[in-house]
Tab-separated table of C-alpha atoms in Angstrom:
chain	number	residue	atom	x	y	z
T	1	MET	CA	179.086	42.740	46.438
T	2	SER	CA	182.646	42.896	47.689
T	3	ASP	CA	183.574	45.147	50.583
T	4	LEU	CA	186.911	46.704	51.308
T	5	PHE	CA	187.810	45.061	54.608
T	6	VAL	CA	191.327	46.311	55.356
T	7	ALA	CA	193.346	49.168	53.884
T	8	ASN	CA	196.828	50.274	54.801
T	9	SER	CA	199.775	51.998	53.218
T	10	ALA	CA	203.417	52.609	53.939
T	11	ASP	CA	206.031	55.086	52.712
T	12	PHE	CA	209.459	53.584	52.306
T	13	TRP	CA	212.818	55.121	51.607
T	14	ALA	CA	216.063	53.415	50.793
T	15	TRP	CA	219.598	54.653	50.266
T	16	GLY	CA	223.125	53.798	51.236
T	17	GLY	CA	224.116	50.936	49.000
T	18	TRP	CA	221.377	48.489	49.945
T	19	ASP	CA	221.836	48.701	53.685
T	20	SER	CA	219.002	50.993	54.768
T	21	PRO	CA	215.518	49.732	55.595
T	22	ASP	CA	215.218	48.112	52.267
T	23	PRO	CA	215.160	44.410	51.558
T	24	VAL	CA	215.184	41.408	49.832
T	25	THR	CA	218.551	40.479	48.738
T	26	VAL	CA	220.534	38.727	51.384
T	27	GLY	CA	222.046	41.317	53.688
T	28	THR	CA	219.330	43.920	53.276
T	29	PRO	CA	216.139	44.247	55.316
T	30	SER	CA	212.656	43.114	54.399
T	31	PHE	CA	209.188	43.597	55.864
T	32	SER	CA	206.161	41.419	56.510
T	33	TRP	CA	202.836	42.191	58.142
T	34	THR	CA	200.088	39.756	59.181
T	35	LEU	CA	196.391	40.559	59.602
T	36	ARG	CA	194.207	38.083	61.464
T	37	TRP	CA	190.460	38.087	61.973
T	38	GLU	CA	187.734	35.634	62.970
T	39	PRO	CA	187.442	32.683	60.560
T	40	ASP	CA	184.334	32.629	58.352
T	41	SER	CA	183.862	29.694	55.963
T	42	ASN	CA	181.230	31.668	54.080
T	43	GLN	CA	183.621	34.439	53.151
T	44	SER	CA	185.638	34.908	49.961
T	45	THR	CA	188.783	37.014	50.291
T	46	TYR	CA	190.781	38.888	47.672
T	47	ALA	CA	193.981	40.674	48.716
T	48	ARG	CA	196.633	42.572	46.860
T	49	THR	CA	199.225	45.286	47.150
T	50	SER	CA	199.931	48.123	44.751
T	51	VAL	CA	202.619	50.730	44.369
T	52	ASN	CA	201.343	54.298	44.355
T	53	THR	CA	204.410	56.441	44.011
T	54	VAL	CA	207.994	55.823	43.014
T	55	MET	CA	210.889	58.291	43.178
T	56	ASP	CA	214.179	57.018	41.819
T	57	LEU	CA	217.212	59.298	42.138
T	58	GLY	CA	219.886	56.778	41.376
T	59	GLY	CA	218.776	53.222	40.901
T	60	GLY	CA	216.822	50.904	43.099
T	61	TYR	CA	213.937	48.506	43.288
T	62	VAL	CA	210.641	47.948	45.042
T	63	PHE	CA	208.387	44.925	45.242
T	64	SER	CA	205.361	43.903	47.272
T	65	GLY	CA	202.708	41.215	47.482
T	66	ILE	CA	201.346	38.411	49.602
T	67	VAL	CA	203.714	36.118	51.499
T	68	ARG	CA	201.273	33.676	53.063
T	69	TYR	CA	197.653	33.153	53.984
T	70	VAL	CA	195.833	30.645	56.186
T	71	THR	CA	192.405	29.071	55.676
T	72	GLN	CA	190.250	27.131	58.112
T	73	ASN	CA	188.828	23.851	56.850
T	74	ALA	CA	185.350	22.503	57.619
T	75	ASP	CA	186.776	20.202	60.307
T	76	GLY	CA	188.470	23.119	62.031
T	77	SER	CA	191.965	22.269	60.843
T	78	LEU	CA	194.115	24.943	59.228
T	79	THR	CA	195.836	25.041	55.854
T	80	PHE	CA	198.886	27.266	55.438
T	81	HIS	CA	199.281	28.585	51.896
T	82	ASN	CA	202.904	29.642	51.558
T	83	VAL	CA	202.271	31.258	48.188
T	84	GLY	CA	205.308	33.523	48.334
T	85	ALA	CA	207.506	30.446	48.418
T	86	THR	CA	205.508	28.192	46.108
T	87	SER	CA	204.399	30.750	43.499
T	88	PRO	CA	206.654	33.822	43.628
T	89	SER	CA	205.730	36.377	41.026
T	90	GLY	CA	207.540	38.984	38.998
T	91	PHE	CA	211.290	39.487	38.686
T	92	PHE	CA	211.968	38.842	42.340
T	93	ASP	CA	212.154	35.439	43.843
T	94	GLY	CA	211.950	37.056	47.235
T	95	GLY	CA	208.789	35.387	48.391
T	96	VAL	CA	205.660	37.282	47.369
T	97	ILE	CA	202.777	36.664	44.976
T	98	ASP	CA	200.808	39.459	43.267
T	99	PHE	CA	197.409	38.672	44.801
T	100	ILE	CA	195.367	35.912	46.416
T	101	TRP	CA	191.701	35.006	46.120
T	102	ASP	CA	190.334	32.186	48.249
T	103	VAL	CA	187.578	31.123	50.659
T	104	ALA	CA	187.730	30.915	54.476
T	105	VAL	CA	190.872	33.031	54.746
T	106	PHE	CA	191.371	34.457	58.228
T	107	ASP	CA	195.114	35.169	58.429
T	108	LEU	CA	197.073	36.918	55.704
T	109	THR	CA	200.649	38.215	55.508
T	110	PHE	CA	201.790	41.001	53.214
T	111	GLY	CA	205.458	41.372	52.341
T	112	TRP	CA	207.503	44.089	50.687
T	113	GLY	CA	210.944	45.458	50.130
T	114	ILE	CA	212.745	48.421	48.707
T	115	GLY	CA	216.409	48.950	47.989
T	116	SER	CA	218.764	51.554	46.612
T	117	SER	CA	222.104	51.277	44.897
T	118	GLY	CA	223.393	54.681	45.911
T	119	GLY	CA	223.902	57.088	48.774
T	120	PHE	CA	221.590	59.612	50.398
T	121	VAL	CA	220.194	62.171	47.939
T	122	SER	CA	221.784	60.870	44.722
T	123	GLY	CA	220.753	57.293	45.159
T	124	THR	CA	217.593	57.587	47.174
T	125	PHE	CA	214.726	55.386	46.089
T	126	ALA	CA	211.297	55.971	47.612
T	127	ALA	CA	207.905	54.360	47.128
T	128	ASN	CA	204.455	54.202	48.656
T	129	ILE	CA	202.836	50.795	48.905
T	130	ASN	CA	199.116	50.108	49.388
T	131	MET	CA	197.765	46.963	51.023
T	132	GLU	CA	194.134	45.924	50.564
T	133	ILE	CA	191.928	43.037	51.654
T	134	TRP	CA	188.469	42.694	50.076
T	135	VAL	CA	185.826	40.283	51.326
T	136	ASP	CA	182.637	38.922	49.821
T	137	GLU	CA	179.928	36.872	51.549
T	138	LEU	CA	179.384	33.750	49.441
T	139	GLY	CA	175.861	33.263	48.132
T	140	GLY	CA	174.975	36.800	49.015
T	141	GLY	CA	174.341	37.876	45.426
T	142	ASP	CA	175.215	41.362	44.142
W	1	MET	CA	203.626	52.013	58.536
W	2	LYS	CA	200.632	54.308	58.542
W	3	THR	CA	197.391	53.836	60.463
W	4	LEU	CA	195.608	50.680	59.393
W	5	PHE	CA	191.890	50.811	58.582
W	6	ALA	CA	189.375	47.968	58.942
W	7	LYS	CA	185.838	48.411	57.657
W	8	GLY	CA	186.554	52.098	57.196
W	9	LYS	CA	187.646	52.714	60.791
W	10	PRO	CA	191.185	53.223	62.117
W	11	VAL	CA	192.564	50.255	64.037
W	12	ASP	CA	193.901	50.998	67.512
W	13	ASP	CA	197.694	50.706	67.732
W	14	LYS	CA	197.209	48.343	70.683
W	15	SER	CA	195.947	45.732	68.219
W	16	SER	CA	199.376	45.538	66.583
W	17	LYS	CA	202.690	44.017	67.614
W	18	VAL	CA	206.084	44.321	65.950
W	19	CYS	CA	209.121	42.052	66.083
W	20	VAL	CA	212.442	43.287	64.692
W	21	LEU	CA	215.138	40.771	63.807
W	22	PHE	CA	218.582	42.318	64.021
W	23	ASP	CA	222.232	41.389	63.855
W	24	PRO	CA	223.739	41.958	67.329
W	25	ARG	CA	227.214	42.462	65.839
W	26	ASP	CA	226.309	45.791	64.220
W	27	CYS	CA	222.658	46.298	65.324
W	28	ARG	CA	221.547	46.278	61.675
W	29	VAL	CA	217.849	45.535	61.125
W	30	VAL	CA	217.452	42.465	58.934
W	31	HIS	CA	213.695	41.927	58.957
W	32	VAL	CA	210.671	43.672	60.446
W	33	HIS	CA	207.521	41.633	61.068
W	34	GLY	CA	204.285	43.097	62.342
W	35	ALA	CA	200.912	41.590	63.149
W	36	THR	CA	197.504	43.118	63.710
W	37	THR	CA	194.422	41.425	65.130
W	38	ILE	CA	191.039	42.687	63.940
W	39	ARG	CA	187.391	41.766	64.299
W	40	GLY	CA	187.553	38.844	66.686
W	41	GLY	CA	190.815	37.303	65.501
W	42	LYS	CA	192.940	35.316	67.919
W	43	GLN	CA	195.675	37.412	69.555
W	44	PHE	CA	199.297	36.824	68.564
W	45	THR	CA	201.711	35.803	71.286
W	46	ASP	CA	205.247	37.190	71.311
W	47	ALA	CA	206.561	33.675	70.665
W	48	GLU	CA	204.281	33.272	67.651
W	49	LEU	CA	205.299	36.670	66.322
W	50	GLU	CA	208.980	35.806	66.679
W	51	LYS	CA	208.515	32.424	65.008
W	52	ASP	CA	206.732	34.065	62.055
W	53	ALA	CA	209.386	36.795	61.824
W	54	ILE	CA	212.111	34.166	61.496
W	55	GLU	CA	210.108	32.133	58.995
W	56	HIS	CA	209.365	35.155	56.787
W	57	ALA	CA	212.957	36.405	57.006
W	58	GLN	CA	214.110	33.020	55.765
W	59	GLY	CA	211.505	33.166	53.014
W	60	PHE	CA	213.050	36.424	51.854
W	61	GLY	CA	216.473	34.818	51.671
W	62	HIS	CA	218.025	35.959	54.919
W	63	ALA	CA	220.366	33.832	56.995
W	64	VAL	CA	218.804	33.942	60.463
W	65	ALA	CA	221.446	32.180	62.565
W	66	GLY	CA	222.735	34.551	65.231
W	67	LEU	CA	219.985	37.124	64.776
W	68	LYS	CA	218.217	38.510	67.841
W	69	ALA	CA	214.585	39.529	68.217
W	70	LEU	CA	213.395	42.839	69.615
W	71	HIS	CA	209.711	43.445	70.338
W	72	VAL	CA	208.580	47.048	69.917
W	73	PRO	CA	205.252	48.910	69.710
W	74	ILE	CA	204.069	49.969	66.270
W	75	SER	CA	204.853	53.592	67.140
W	76	ALA	CA	208.559	52.699	67.157
W	77	ILE	CA	208.576	52.124	63.400
W	78	ARG	CA	206.582	55.223	62.464
W	79	GLY	CA	209.656	57.425	62.149
W	80	ARG	CA	210.665	58.367	58.626
W	81	GLY	CA	214.115	57.113	57.844
W	82	ALA	CA	216.623	54.314	58.210
W	83	PHE	CA	216.546	52.411	61.494
W	84	LYS	CA	218.999	50.406	63.533
W	85	VAL	CA	218.732	48.871	66.976
W	86	ASN	CA	220.372	50.933	69.725
W	87	ALA	CA	223.586	49.793	71.387
W	88	MET	CA	221.740	48.331	74.392
W	89	GLY	CA	219.501	46.286	72.119
W	90	THR	CA	216.419	47.759	73.758
W	91	GLY	CA	214.911	49.958	71.055
W	92	LEU	CA	215.218	51.483	67.600
W	93	GLU	CA	217.005	54.648	66.582
W	94	VAL	CA	216.887	56.525	63.304
W	95	THR	CA	220.275	56.638	61.592
W	96	GLN	CA	219.199	58.856	58.705
W	97	GLN	CA	216.082	60.984	58.690
W	98	ALA	CA	214.071	60.871	55.496
W	99	PRO	CA	212.897	64.211	54.115
W	100	VAL	CA	209.328	65.202	54.871
W	101	ARG	CA	208.603	66.043	51.238
W	102	ALA	CA	210.170	64.810	48.015
W	103	SER	CA	210.679	68.415	46.925
W	104	GLU	CA	213.339	68.871	49.650
W	105	LEU	CA	215.274	65.934	48.315
W	106	LEU	CA	214.808	66.881	44.673
W	107	THR	CA	216.231	70.354	45.364
W	108	LYS	CA	219.323	68.791	46.981
W	109	TRP	CA	219.590	66.325	44.126
W	110	ARG	CA	219.457	69.097	41.508
W	111	ASN	CA	222.055	71.093	43.421
W	112	GLU	CA	224.369	68.075	43.672
W	113	ASN	CA	224.076	67.406	39.969
W	114	ALA	CA	224.585	71.070	39.095
W	115	THR	CA	227.807	71.049	41.130
W	116	LYS	CA	228.985	67.890	39.391
W	117	GLY	CA	228.345	69.508	36.021
W	118	LYS	CA	230.718	72.394	36.805
W	119	LYS	CA	233.622	70.123	37.709
């Protein structure tokens, strides 16, 4: 049975012609957040983001996903999976993938961005983004 | 960023670090990178955090030459609104406060559009 390991969320607002805390076109801000825990080779990890709420008063965008994750190999070496760069998903080539599912993950980075084309009030774009990591002990049955 | 939960329990803010990459010419925030250690994970050093911030900023398409790094506690990015780095380069300041509730903004938006309609 899978357990919800980590849950987080963030409210983001953007306005002002792409120059508020929004992101991922060149010249506008972006966000990333890494979670790290003790490596466990017997653990399967599924992680994703989702968008809860969107308010669009004038045109904008939001995206979120996984930027990178790291696994520990049996010999103790690490493998960096730069999935946001190698397998970007959706319309944006800004460096995130929808979800990951792998074994022996112990370091995972979420990424997201939001942007608005207009000014404050008529142009504000707001969204709430959820971040989740689920883990499952391999061979543990249901 | 709201309070993070691990195994159903809130994670202490002391477990998180934040690195802000900004343009020193206008103090504009280009990328925000945070990191949280949970359940026995190895702690992040400031150098590691900064290296990851630069790498992720590049991954998102930003030019990072000339950017500076500012390390802040997670509480510094809990304000609701648009941020920039202060003139001394020592902390963040909110340049535009976001409304507490969408209804505030929607009322203003309706009023603005009603005014436009009368012109």
